[in-house]
């Protein structure tokens, strides 16, 4: 048997169409899953991080442009450090609490004198605020 | 004197005929291409020498030939007929493959799927030419441009055709620089060949690389369980590599293990081309259909890329479709070179590797699908 007759007799058309669909479908699903993989992994990573124990900014506060708000929100976080602290310790707490732009925020708070230098690398929050 | 004459009658010189001489010439040609031209030397050299060994005529019944029970070659050939060597080669391939380019560009995976169309087209062509369904499926898998996959499926479905199919598959893989560029140029315009792929890509995290082989093996092997012997070791090898906790094992799989399997695979496949078994009209048909399969696979990848471009905002270079066949890294390299020829600043290699990697997975799935179809 030869030609189209042979293809039909051996169920060739069905095999070719089904095989094509399976391969295209399989690789499409795999492509879709791997395109979303980083998002799925990201979700798990977010869940793994401990929820913040301190106050979080309520609503949309632009921390860098509203340093007064930043000061009010962040000062309680440093209670455990005592009255005088090193900026490195402050930075560590900001990072641990997943606060946005810790380095920039500390720098801005320092420039705006919300953080007062006490000498020998120690700082304290401005008292009259 | 009588003893001497008897001895002479048992020598290869006396027993040889033109068929053996022709096959030995083919073996020498393969060795020449591998050594002088450096065409796929890792494959062509063991195959070429195997062809020479396999075509030295001998007195039947001594347990010397690859098809004679209890011969050393027969035992070595068991790795081919059982599908053992292809599985080991896939283990090593997995341990060598870096999927990051594919994970960064998942849409290019579709080109790896599209290039498998050559397999199904050839399946129909082989059936139309009078091949039995199992033989047709074995011939069709040459379109996947994957030697171990072709050997594996043929060993399962039509073991008597392993020799011609393996030689055809590996020959066409070695001839990629000759076969693919004209098809690429024929099916694409210069404007299309000049399309630049974006350089910026999403960085792939280690977690993604570790998760991928697990997701891949589950998804693909659940879909086509018959592909487990190929994709199982493939993803296992890749998991060893990406986990970075068994570096010794990954290194062994990607060096000593795959090298050993490649030596015996190539050598025994070459030796299986005994002239009396190999030189048949069917072999000629297999070679003809193999070239059709390979060309259609290349063309379908390119055409599919052009179809994708109709719907995509950010166009992809259709040359990448040619890398959807699973000849790693030969076809990716060729796509890159054709792209460079048009525009010396157009680097397509990493994008082509993404298509290539998905082509390996696609052709293994196809092998599993065809095997399960034929087992019904």
Tab-separated table of C-alpha atoms in Angstrom:
chain	number	residue	atom	x	y	z
A	1	UNK	CA	0.000	0.000	0.000
A	2	UNK	CA	1.323	3.424	-0.977
A	3	UNK	CA	0.367	7.095	-0.984
A	4	UNK	CA	-2.578	8.657	0.795
A	5	UNK	CA	-4.234	5.278	1.066
A	6	UNK	CA	-1.327	4.004	3.199
A	7	UNK	CA	-1.453	7.071	5.436
A	8	UNK	CA	-5.167	6.654	6.041
A	9	UNK	CA	-4.874	2.906	6.584
A	10	UNK	CA	-2.196	3.386	9.267
A	11	UNK	CA	-4.092	6.241	10.940
A	12	UNK	CA	-1.272	8.577	9.958
A	13	UNK	CA	-3.345	11.783	9.768
A	14	UNK	CA	-4.634	11.353	13.304
A	15	UNK	CA	-1.136	10.566	14.590
A	16	UNK	CA	0.372	13.645	12.946
A	17	UNK	CA	-2.341	16.023	14.124
A	18	UNK	CA	-2.486	14.615	17.664
A	19	UNK	CA	1.305	14.503	17.977
A	20	UNK	CA	1.597	18.106	16.812
A	21	UNK	CA	-1.035	19.274	19.281
A	22	UNK	CA	0.606	17.382	22.154
A	23	UNK	CA	4.078	18.813	21.509
A	24	UNK	CA	2.866	22.354	20.875
A	25	UNK	CA	0.525	22.207	23.866
A	26	UNK	CA	3.126	20.691	26.172
A	27	UNK	CA	5.831	23.190	25.357
A	28	UNK	CA	3.367	26.103	25.432
A	29	UNK	CA	2.275	25.155	28.952
A	30	UNK	CA	5.907	24.742	29.999
A	31	UNK	CA	6.758	28.137	28.468
A	32	UNK	CA	3.859	29.759	30.308
A	33	UNK	CA	4.843	28.195	33.621
A	34	UNK	CA	8.474	29.233	33.360
A	35	UNK	CA	7.425	32.746	32.370
A	36	UNK	CA	5.534	32.944	35.668
A	37	UNK	CA	8.080	31.020	37.714
A	38	UNK	CA	9.868	34.087	39.059
A	39	UNK	CA	6.543	35.498	40.253
A	40	UNK	CA	5.640	32.259	42.040
A	41	UNK	CA	9.066	32.132	43.683
A	42	UNK	CA	8.686	35.807	44.608
A	43	UNK	CA	5.368	35.059	46.326
A	44	UNK	CA	6.933	32.321	48.448
A	45	UNK	CA	9.839	34.565	49.363
A	46	UNK	CA	7.510	37.348	50.485
A	47	UNK	CA	5.534	34.925	52.622
A	48	UNK	CA	8.708	33.646	54.253
A	49	UNK	CA	9.660	37.113	55.478
A	50	UNK	CA	8.340	37.815	59.007
A	51	UNK	CA	5.532	40.366	59.204
A	52	UNK	CA	6.699	43.743	60.507
A	53	UNK	CA	6.397	44.066	64.259
A	54	UNK	CA	6.389	47.829	64.306
A	55	UNK	CA	4.263	50.522	62.815
A	56	UNK	CA	4.034	50.550	59.030
A	57	UNK	CA	3.306	53.684	57.065
A	58	UNK	CA	-0.430	54.127	56.688
A	59	UNK	CA	-1.507	55.059	53.191
A	60	UNK	CA	0.875	56.390	50.589
A	61	UNK	CA	3.507	58.364	52.408
A	62	UNK	CA	6.376	59.666	50.321
A	63	UNK	CA	9.054	59.016	52.924
A	64	UNK	CA	11.812	60.992	51.262
A	65	UNK	CA	9.680	64.088	50.714
A	66	UNK	CA	7.874	63.944	54.038
A	67	UNK	CA	10.658	63.580	56.570
A	68	UNK	CA	8.433	64.638	59.430
A	69	UNK	CA	6.225	61.627	58.763
A	70	UNK	CA	9.285	59.432	58.391
A	71	UNK	CA	10.609	60.648	61.722
A	72	UNK	CA	7.312	59.930	63.499
A	73	UNK	CA	7.062	56.464	62.002
A	74	UNK	CA	10.640	55.360	62.413
A	75	UNK	CA	11.517	56.747	65.834
A	76	UNK	CA	9.582	54.022	67.698
A	77	UNK	CA	11.453	51.351	65.763
A	78	UNK	CA	14.696	52.376	67.369
A	79	UNK	CA	13.457	52.214	70.945
A	80	UNK	CA	15.353	48.997	71.484
A	81	UNK	CA	18.614	50.737	70.570
A	82	UNK	CA	18.340	53.190	73.418
A	83	UNK	CA	18.703	56.957	73.271
A	84	UNK	CA	22.081	56.915	71.527
A	85	UNK	CA	22.836	54.667	68.631
A	86	UNK	CA	25.108	54.143	65.665
A	87	UNK	CA	23.723	54.768	62.165
A	88	UNK	CA	24.772	51.264	61.152
A	89	UNK	CA	22.413	49.822	63.798
A	90	UNK	CA	19.649	52.085	62.575
A	91	UNK	CA	20.267	50.938	59.019
A	92	UNK	CA	20.125	47.286	60.098
A	93	UNK	CA	16.725	47.803	61.736
A	94	UNK	CA	15.357	49.615	58.692
A	95	UNK	CA	16.521	46.771	56.463
A	96	UNK	CA	15.129	44.121	58.792
A	97	UNK	CA	11.750	45.826	58.736
A	98	UNK	CA	11.912	46.020	54.945
A	99	UNK	CA	11.483	49.786	54.938
A	100	UNK	CA	11.954	51.477	51.569
A	101	UNK	CA	15.268	53.176	50.738
A	102	UNK	CA	16.893	52.792	54.187
A	103	UNK	CA	20.161	54.389	53.168
A	104	UNK	CA	18.562	57.362	51.468
A	105	UNK	CA	16.085	57.878	54.304
A	106	UNK	CA	18.805	57.906	56.979
A	107	UNK	CA	20.867	60.261	54.871
A	108	UNK	CA	17.892	62.601	54.384
A	109	UNK	CA	16.981	62.476	58.106
A	110	UNK	CA	20.555	63.320	58.967
A	111	UNK	CA	20.757	66.196	56.493
A	112	UNK	CA	17.473	67.571	57.791
A	113	UNK	CA	18.873	67.231	61.343
A	114	UNK	CA	16.218	64.842	62.561
A	115	UNK	CA	19.209	62.737	63.540
A	116	UNK	CA	21.673	64.647	65.700
A	117	UNK	CA	25.341	63.719	65.836
A	118	UNK	CA	26.664	63.202	69.361
A	119	UNK	CA	30.278	62.550	68.355
A	120	UNK	CA	32.219	59.304	68.190
A	121	UNK	CA	29.755	57.926	65.616
A	122	UNK	CA	26.771	58.106	67.939
A	123	UNK	CA	23.441	59.726	67.028
A	124	UNK	CA	20.114	60.448	68.689
A	125	UNK	CA	16.738	61.599	67.474
A	126	UNK	CA	16.113	65.322	67.656
A	127	UNK	CA	14.352	65.864	71.010
A	128	UNK	CA	12.038	68.776	70.288
A	129	UNK	CA	10.327	67.032	67.388
B	1	UNK	CA	49.612	-25.731	1.288
B	2	UNK	CA	45.973	-26.707	1.773
B	3	UNK	CA	46.010	-25.059	5.197
B	4	UNK	CA	47.415	-21.902	3.689
B	5	UNK	CA	44.732	-21.833	0.991
B	6	UNK	CA	42.056	-22.421	3.663
B	7	UNK	CA	43.483	-19.570	5.655
B	8	UNK	CA	43.461	-17.282	2.625
B	9	UNK	CA	39.813	-18.123	2.015
B	10	UNK	CA	39.015	-16.904	5.535
B	11	UNK	CA	40.741	-13.574	5.155
B	12	UNK	CA	38.905	-10.319	4.617
B	13	UNK	CA	40.682	-9.859	1.284
B	14	UNK	CA	39.106	-13.014	-0.083
B	15	UNK	CA	35.650	-12.450	1.416
B	16	UNK	CA	35.333	-8.774	0.494
B	17	UNK	CA	33.111	-7.547	-2.273
B	18	UNK	CA	32.350	-4.084	-3.619
B	19	UNK	CA	29.712	-3.386	-0.982
B	20	UNK	CA	32.242	-3.726	1.836
B	21	UNK	CA	34.772	-1.619	-0.043
B	22	UNK	CA	32.146	1.068	-0.570
B	23	UNK	CA	31.213	1.116	3.107
B	24	UNK	CA	34.854	1.262	4.156
B	25	UNK	CA	35.242	4.260	1.865
B	26	UNK	CA	32.259	5.869	3.617
B	27	UNK	CA	33.972	5.186	6.969
B	28	UNK	CA	37.186	6.771	5.734
B	29	UNK	CA	35.199	9.774	4.467
B	30	UNK	CA	33.624	10.214	7.905
B	31	UNK	CA	37.063	10.015	9.549
B	32	UNK	CA	38.364	12.557	7.026
B	33	UNK	CA	35.474	14.963	7.673
B	34	UNK	CA	36.013	14.619	11.418
B	35	UNK	CA	39.778	15.072	11.442
B	36	UNK	CA	40.524	17.335	8.482
B	37	UNK	CA	37.326	19.385	8.315
B	38	UNK	CA	36.426	19.115	12.008
B	39	UNK	CA	32.762	18.399	11.153
B	40	UNK	CA	31.198	17.151	14.395
B	41	UNK	CA	34.348	15.160	15.249
B	42	UNK	CA	32.923	13.831	18.530
B	43	UNK	CA	30.317	11.951	16.514
B	44	UNK	CA	31.798	11.346	13.097
B	45	UNK	CA	35.138	10.029	14.296
B	46	UNK	CA	33.832	7.091	16.381
B	47	UNK	CA	31.109	6.394	13.798
B	48	UNK	CA	33.574	6.517	10.904
B	49	UNK	CA	36.013	4.166	12.568
B	50	UNK	CA	33.127	1.920	13.598
B	51	UNK	CA	32.014	1.740	9.944
B	52	UNK	CA	35.492	0.603	8.922
B	53	UNK	CA	35.580	-2.051	11.680
B	54	UNK	CA	32.039	-3.216	10.964
B	55	UNK	CA	32.751	-3.714	7.284
B	56	UNK	CA	35.806	-5.875	7.505
B	57	UNK	CA	34.490	-9.147	6.087
B	58	UNK	CA	34.863	-12.182	8.315
B	59	UNK	CA	34.010	-15.833	8.400
B	60	UNK	CA	30.523	-16.218	9.851
B	61	UNK	CA	30.086	-18.287	12.986
B	62	UNK	CA	33.221	-17.160	14.813
B	63	UNK	CA	31.273	-14.782	17.054
B	64	UNK	CA	32.983	-11.741	15.573
B	65	UNK	CA	30.271	-9.585	13.992
B	66	UNK	CA	28.031	-7.145	15.760
B	67	UNK	CA	24.962	-9.183	14.810
B	68	UNK	CA	26.426	-12.472	16.079
B	69	UNK	CA	25.546	-13.624	19.583
B	70	UNK	CA	28.340	-13.613	22.146
B	71	UNK	CA	30.628	-11.345	20.160
B	72	UNK	CA	32.264	-8.451	22.000
B	73	UNK	CA	30.713	-5.983	19.559
B	74	UNK	CA	27.312	-7.556	20.147
B	75	UNK	CA	27.611	-6.952	23.894
B	76	UNK	CA	28.692	-3.359	23.322
B	77	UNK	CA	25.819	-2.949	20.864
B	78	UNK	CA	23.399	-3.947	23.617
B	79	UNK	CA	23.720	-0.385	24.920
B	80	UNK	CA	22.250	0.812	21.631
B	81	UNK	CA	19.501	-1.760	21.172
B	82	UNK	CA	18.350	-1.417	24.771
B	83	UNK	CA	18.312	2.386	24.616
B	84	UNK	CA	20.919	2.538	27.402
B	85	UNK	CA	23.488	4.763	25.697
B	86	UNK	CA	20.973	7.415	24.584
B	87	UNK	CA	19.704	7.679	28.170
B	88	UNK	CA	23.248	8.111	29.482
B	89	UNK	CA	24.005	10.684	26.804
B	90	UNK	CA	20.892	12.607	27.855
B	91	UNK	CA	22.057	12.523	31.475
B	92	UNK	CA	25.314	14.162	30.441
B	93	UNK	CA	23.543	16.610	28.151
B	94	UNK	CA	21.340	17.708	31.032
B	95	UNK	CA	24.377	18.231	33.224
B	96	UNK	CA	25.909	20.410	30.501
B	97	UNK	CA	22.847	22.439	29.529
B	98	UNK	CA	22.345	25.941	30.819
B	99	UNK	CA	18.655	26.770	30.630
B	100	UNK	CA	19.022	30.381	31.722
B	101	UNK	CA	18.706	31.759	28.180
B	102	UNK	CA	15.517	29.751	27.686
B	103	UNK	CA	14.089	30.758	31.069
B	104	UNK	CA	14.759	34.398	30.224
B	105	UNK	CA	12.903	34.121	26.907
B	106	UNK	CA	10.098	31.564	27.326
B	107	UNK	CA	8.242	32.601	24.174
B	108	UNK	CA	11.154	31.312	22.088
B	109	UNK	CA	10.314	27.828	23.369
B	110	UNK	CA	7.456	27.765	20.889
B	111	UNK	CA	9.977	27.735	18.052
B	112	UNK	CA	11.443	24.542	19.535
B	113	UNK	CA	7.972	23.031	19.359
B	114	UNK	CA	7.286	24.287	15.837
B	115	UNK	CA	10.490	22.777	14.490
B	116	UNK	CA	9.193	19.341	15.437
B	117	UNK	CA	6.660	19.584	12.619
B	118	UNK	CA	9.292	18.060	10.372
B	119	UNK	CA	8.913	14.837	12.326
B	120	UNK	CA	5.205	14.517	11.641
B	121	UNK	CA	5.510	15.564	8.033
B	122	UNK	CA	8.114	12.856	7.520
B	123	UNK	CA	5.951	10.338	9.348
B	124	UNK	CA	3.271	10.882	6.722
B	125	UNK	CA	5.784	10.866	3.870
B	126	UNK	CA	7.359	7.613	5.035
B	127	UNK	CA	3.968	5.953	5.365
B	128	UNK	CA	3.076	7.161	1.885
B	129	UNK	CA	6.288	5.631	0.536
B	130	UNK	CA	5.353	2.242	1.921
B	131	UNK	CA	7.242	2.108	5.197
B	132	UNK	CA	5.468	0.193	7.973
B	133	UNK	CA	4.156	2.526	10.737
B	134	UNK	CA	6.929	1.639	13.221
B	135	UNK	CA	9.584	2.102	10.569
B	136	UNK	CA	7.968	5.368	9.471
B	137	UNK	CA	8.035	6.689	13.048
B	138	UNK	CA	11.714	5.757	13.366
B	139	UNK	CA	12.567	7.503	10.112
B	140	UNK	CA	10.468	10.540	11.049
B	141	UNK	CA	12.346	11.162	14.282
B	142	UNK	CA	15.425	12.084	12.210
B	143	UNK	CA	13.578	15.401	11.758
B	144	UNK	CA	14.241	16.100	15.408
B	145	UNK	CA	17.938	16.319	14.489
B	146	UNK	CA	18.821	14.519	17.672
B	147	UNK	CA	21.040	11.455	17.295
B	148	UNK	CA	20.430	9.808	20.683
B	149	UNK	CA	16.667	10.348	20.406
B	150	UNK	CA	16.630	8.835	16.907
B	151	UNK	CA	18.615	5.823	18.080
B	152	UNK	CA	16.452	5.381	21.157
B	153	UNK	CA	13.166	5.388	19.272
B	154	UNK	CA	14.488	3.190	16.471
B	155	UNK	CA	15.838	0.687	19.009
B	156	UNK	CA	12.339	0.440	20.444
B	157	UNK	CA	10.336	0.394	17.211
B	158	UNK	CA	12.495	-0.818	14.327
B	159	UNK	CA	15.842	-2.137	15.620
B	160	UNK	CA	16.769	-3.461	12.160
B	161	UNK	CA	16.976	0.153	10.942
B	162	UNK	CA	19.270	1.509	13.679
B	163	UNK	CA	22.307	1.616	11.396
B	164	UNK	CA	20.902	3.697	8.536
B	165	UNK	CA	18.806	5.909	10.797
B	166	UNK	CA	21.680	6.684	13.151
B	167	UNK	CA	24.039	7.360	10.276
B	168	UNK	CA	21.456	9.572	8.580
B	169	UNK	CA	20.707	11.490	11.784
B	170	UNK	CA	24.340	12.107	12.638
B	171	UNK	CA	25.272	12.879	9.053
B	172	UNK	CA	22.617	15.538	8.767
B	173	UNK	CA	23.658	16.984	12.128
B	174	UNK	CA	27.204	17.223	10.813
B	175	UNK	CA	25.915	18.788	7.606
B	176	UNK	CA	23.999	21.566	9.369
B	177	UNK	CA	26.332	24.256	7.952
B	178	UNK	CA	25.473	23.023	4.463
B	179	UNK	CA	21.755	22.220	4.837
B	180	UNK	CA	20.363	24.995	7.011
B	181	UNK	CA	21.744	28.323	5.657
B	182	UNK	CA	20.160	28.034	2.169
B	183	UNK	CA	16.774	27.256	3.741
B	184	UNK	CA	17.160	30.202	6.129
B	185	UNK	CA	17.982	32.558	3.278
B	186	UNK	CA	15.231	31.200	1.066
B	187	UNK	CA	12.501	31.697	3.652
B	188	UNK	CA	13.497	35.057	5.083
B	189	UNK	CA	13.930	38.517	3.634
B	190	UNK	CA	17.048	40.557	4.322
B	191	UNK	CA	14.896	42.916	6.416
B	192	UNK	CA	13.800	39.989	8.577
B	193	UNK	CA	17.340	38.699	8.970
B	194	UNK	CA	18.381	42.132	10.203
B	195	UNK	CA	15.902	42.122	13.080
B	196	UNK	CA	17.824	42.594	16.301
B	197	UNK	CA	16.738	40.808	19.422
B	198	UNK	CA	16.655	42.871	22.622
B	199	UNK	CA	19.847	42.599	24.660
B	200	UNK	CA	18.144	43.314	27.938
B	201	UNK	CA	16.947	40.194	29.566
B	202	UNK	CA	15.468	39.382	32.917
B	203	UNK	CA	18.121	38.071	35.278
B	204	UNK	CA	17.425	34.455	36.164
B	205	UNK	CA	17.647	33.591	39.837
B	206	UNK	CA	19.285	30.433	41.075
B	207	UNK	CA	15.942	29.318	42.506
B	208	UNK	CA	14.386	29.402	39.029
B	209	UNK	CA	17.224	27.327	37.625
B	210	UNK	CA	16.845	24.772	40.440
B	211	UNK	CA	13.053	24.611	40.121
B	212	UNK	CA	13.001	24.281	36.328
B	213	UNK	CA	14.244	20.661	35.994
B	214	UNK	CA	11.685	19.501	38.553
B	215	UNK	CA	8.837	21.349	36.856
B	216	UNK	CA	10.076	20.248	33.437
B	217	UNK	CA	10.343	16.558	34.266
B	218	UNK	CA	6.943	16.457	35.944
B	219	UNK	CA	5.172	18.353	33.181
B	220	UNK	CA	6.799	16.626	30.202
B	221	UNK	CA	6.887	13.099	31.585
B	222	UNK	CA	3.309	13.242	32.805
B	223	UNK	CA	2.348	14.369	29.296
B	224	UNK	CA	4.374	11.699	27.498
B	225	UNK	CA	5.494	8.992	29.944
B	226	UNK	CA	7.269	7.160	27.132
B	227	UNK	CA	9.809	9.970	27.093
B	228	UNK	CA	10.924	9.179	30.672
B	229	UNK	CA	14.040	7.235	29.564
B	230	UNK	CA	15.269	10.382	27.789
B	231	UNK	CA	13.834	13.329	29.680
B	232	UNK	CA	14.197	11.698	33.117
B	233	UNK	CA	18.015	11.503	32.960
B	234	UNK	CA	18.130	14.822	31.080
B	235	UNK	CA	16.392	16.813	33.786
B	236	UNK	CA	18.142	14.792	36.513
B	237	UNK	CA	21.511	15.778	35.065
B	238	UNK	CA	20.416	19.395	34.924
B	239	UNK	CA	19.142	19.276	38.507
B	240	UNK	CA	22.511	17.941	39.680
B	241	UNK	CA	24.204	20.828	37.893
B	242	UNK	CA	21.927	23.584	39.135
B	243	UNK	CA	21.591	22.353	42.709
B	244	UNK	CA	25.341	22.966	43.156
B	245	UNK	CA	25.436	20.501	46.028
B	246	UNK	CA	26.716	17.529	43.999
B	247	UNK	CA	29.257	19.247	41.807
B	248	UNK	CA	31.357	16.085	41.612
B	249	UNK	CA	28.448	14.064	40.239
B	250	UNK	CA	27.412	16.784	37.800
B	251	UNK	CA	30.969	17.107	36.573
B	252	UNK	CA	31.313	13.338	36.135
B	253	UNK	CA	28.005	13.142	34.246
B	254	UNK	CA	28.995	15.990	31.940
B	255	UNK	CA	32.464	14.641	31.218
B	256	UNK	CA	33.447	11.007	31.821
B	257	UNK	CA	29.963	9.486	31.714
B	258	UNK	CA	28.721	11.173	28.545
B	259	UNK	CA	32.103	10.743	26.850
B	260	UNK	CA	32.130	7.010	27.561
B	261	UNK	CA	28.592	6.595	26.282
B	262	UNK	CA	29.369	8.696	23.176
B	263	UNK	CA	32.407	6.566	22.351
B	264	UNK	CA	30.517	3.285	22.538
B	265	UNK	CA	27.385	4.706	20.942
B	266	UNK	CA	29.232	6.108	17.943
B	267	UNK	CA	31.529	3.151	17.540
B	268	UNK	CA	28.850	0.466	17.713
B	269	UNK	CA	26.413	2.404	15.546
B	270	UNK	CA	29.172	2.683	12.970
B	271	UNK	CA	29.971	-1.007	13.293
B	272	UNK	CA	26.299	-1.867	12.803
B	273	UNK	CA	26.473	-0.660	9.197
B	274	UNK	CA	27.642	-3.991	7.817
B	275	UNK	CA	27.350	-3.722	4.053
B	276	UNK	CA	25.044	-6.716	3.692
B	277	UNK	CA	22.618	-5.241	6.224
B	278	UNK	CA	23.098	-1.575	5.448
B	279	UNK	CA	23.225	-1.269	1.678
B	280	UNK	CA	19.577	-1.703	0.825
B	281	UNK	CA	16.987	0.316	-1.051
B	282	UNK	CA	15.336	1.036	2.294
B	283	UNK	CA	18.512	2.727	3.539
B	284	UNK	CA	18.479	4.984	0.500
B	285	UNK	CA	14.858	5.868	1.254
B	286	UNK	CA	15.810	6.598	4.862
B	287	UNK	CA	18.579	8.953	3.772
B	288	UNK	CA	16.251	10.719	1.378
B	289	UNK	CA	13.474	11.064	3.935
B	290	UNK	CA	15.999	12.118	6.586
B	291	UNK	CA	17.077	15.081	4.530
B	292	UNK	CA	13.429	15.977	3.895
B	293	UNK	CA	12.700	15.687	7.623
B	294	UNK	CA	15.617	17.897	8.547
B	295	UNK	CA	14.787	20.522	5.937
B	296	UNK	CA	11.088	20.612	6.861
B	297	UNK	CA	11.984	20.926	10.544
B	298	UNK	CA	14.193	23.912	9.777
B	299	UNK	CA	11.573	25.476	7.522
B	300	UNK	CA	8.691	24.976	9.941
B	301	UNK	CA	10.611	26.693	12.741
B	302	UNK	CA	11.303	29.699	10.516
B	303	UNK	CA	7.742	29.887	9.191
B	304	UNK	CA	6.323	29.654	12.699
B	305	UNK	CA	8.566	32.538	13.794
B	306	UNK	CA	7.179	34.599	10.912
B	307	UNK	CA	3.636	33.748	11.971
B	308	UNK	CA	4.460	34.768	15.549
B	309	UNK	CA	5.706	38.098	14.226
B	310	UNK	CA	2.235	38.882	12.887
B	311	UNK	CA	0.943	38.957	16.447
B	312	UNK	CA	3.981	40.217	18.349
B	313	UNK	CA	4.684	43.882	19.011
B	314	UNK	CA	8.373	43.220	19.477
B	315	UNK	CA	9.342	41.200	16.397
B	316	UNK	CA	11.626	38.200	16.663
B	317	UNK	CA	14.271	37.347	14.107
B	318	UNK	CA	12.780	34.440	12.086
B	319	UNK	CA	16.227	32.900	11.681
B	320	UNK	CA	15.830	31.737	15.275
B	321	UNK	CA	13.193	29.267	14.109
B	322	UNK	CA	15.923	27.232	12.442
B	323	UNK	CA	17.508	26.689	15.862
B	324	UNK	CA	14.341	24.946	17.021
B	325	UNK	CA	15.752	21.633	15.838
B	326	UNK	CA	17.578	19.992	18.674
B	327	UNK	CA	21.035	19.801	17.144
B	328	UNK	CA	22.808	21.476	20.047
B	329	UNK	CA	24.711	23.722	19.565
B	330	UNK	CA	25.259	23.333	15.800
B	331	UNK	CA	22.015	24.891	14.627
B	332	UNK	CA	22.231	27.761	17.153
B	333	UNK	CA	25.736	28.488	15.943
B	334	UNK	CA	24.573	28.471	12.327
B	335	UNK	CA	21.698	30.867	13.046
B	336	UNK	CA	24.162	33.150	14.791
B	337	UNK	CA	26.568	33.044	11.839
B	338	UNK	CA	23.867	33.731	9.237
B	339	UNK	CA	22.669	36.666	11.367
B	340	UNK	CA	26.210	37.978	11.702
B	341	UNK	CA	26.749	37.761	7.964
B	342	UNK	CA	23.858	40.183	7.399
B	343	UNK	CA	24.710	42.466	10.295
B	344	UNK	CA	28.042	42.064	12.096
B	345	UNK	CA	26.537	43.592	15.231
B	346	UNK	CA	23.575	41.221	15.473
B	347	UNK	CA	24.294	38.608	18.125
B	348	UNK	CA	21.656	35.893	18.034
B	349	UNK	CA	23.546	33.090	19.756
B	350	UNK	CA	21.964	33.254	23.201
B	351	UNK	CA	18.480	33.582	21.749
B	352	UNK	CA	19.154	30.676	19.409
B	353	UNK	CA	20.348	28.573	22.349
B	354	UNK	CA	16.954	29.129	23.981
B	355	UNK	CA	15.252	27.626	20.906
B	356	UNK	CA	17.832	24.852	20.769
B	357	UNK	CA	17.269	23.834	24.386
B	358	UNK	CA	13.518	23.693	23.910
B	359	UNK	CA	14.087	21.707	20.705
B	360	UNK	CA	15.834	18.999	22.733
B	361	UNK	CA	12.837	18.758	25.046
B	362	UNK	CA	10.427	18.887	22.102
B	363	UNK	CA	12.094	16.093	20.144
B	364	UNK	CA	12.234	13.860	23.228
B	365	UNK	CA	8.513	14.453	23.794
B	366	UNK	CA	7.897	13.610	20.130
B	367	UNK	CA	9.831	10.365	20.532
B	368	UNK	CA	7.726	9.476	23.555
B	369	UNK	CA	4.515	10.363	21.753
B	370	UNK	CA	5.416	8.315	18.665
B	371	UNK	CA	6.466	5.354	20.800
B	372	UNK	CA	3.183	5.395	22.678
B	373	UNK	CA	1.207	5.738	19.409
B	374	UNK	CA	2.969	2.693	17.973
B	375	UNK	CA	2.508	0.582	21.089
B	376	UNK	CA	-1.270	0.788	20.786
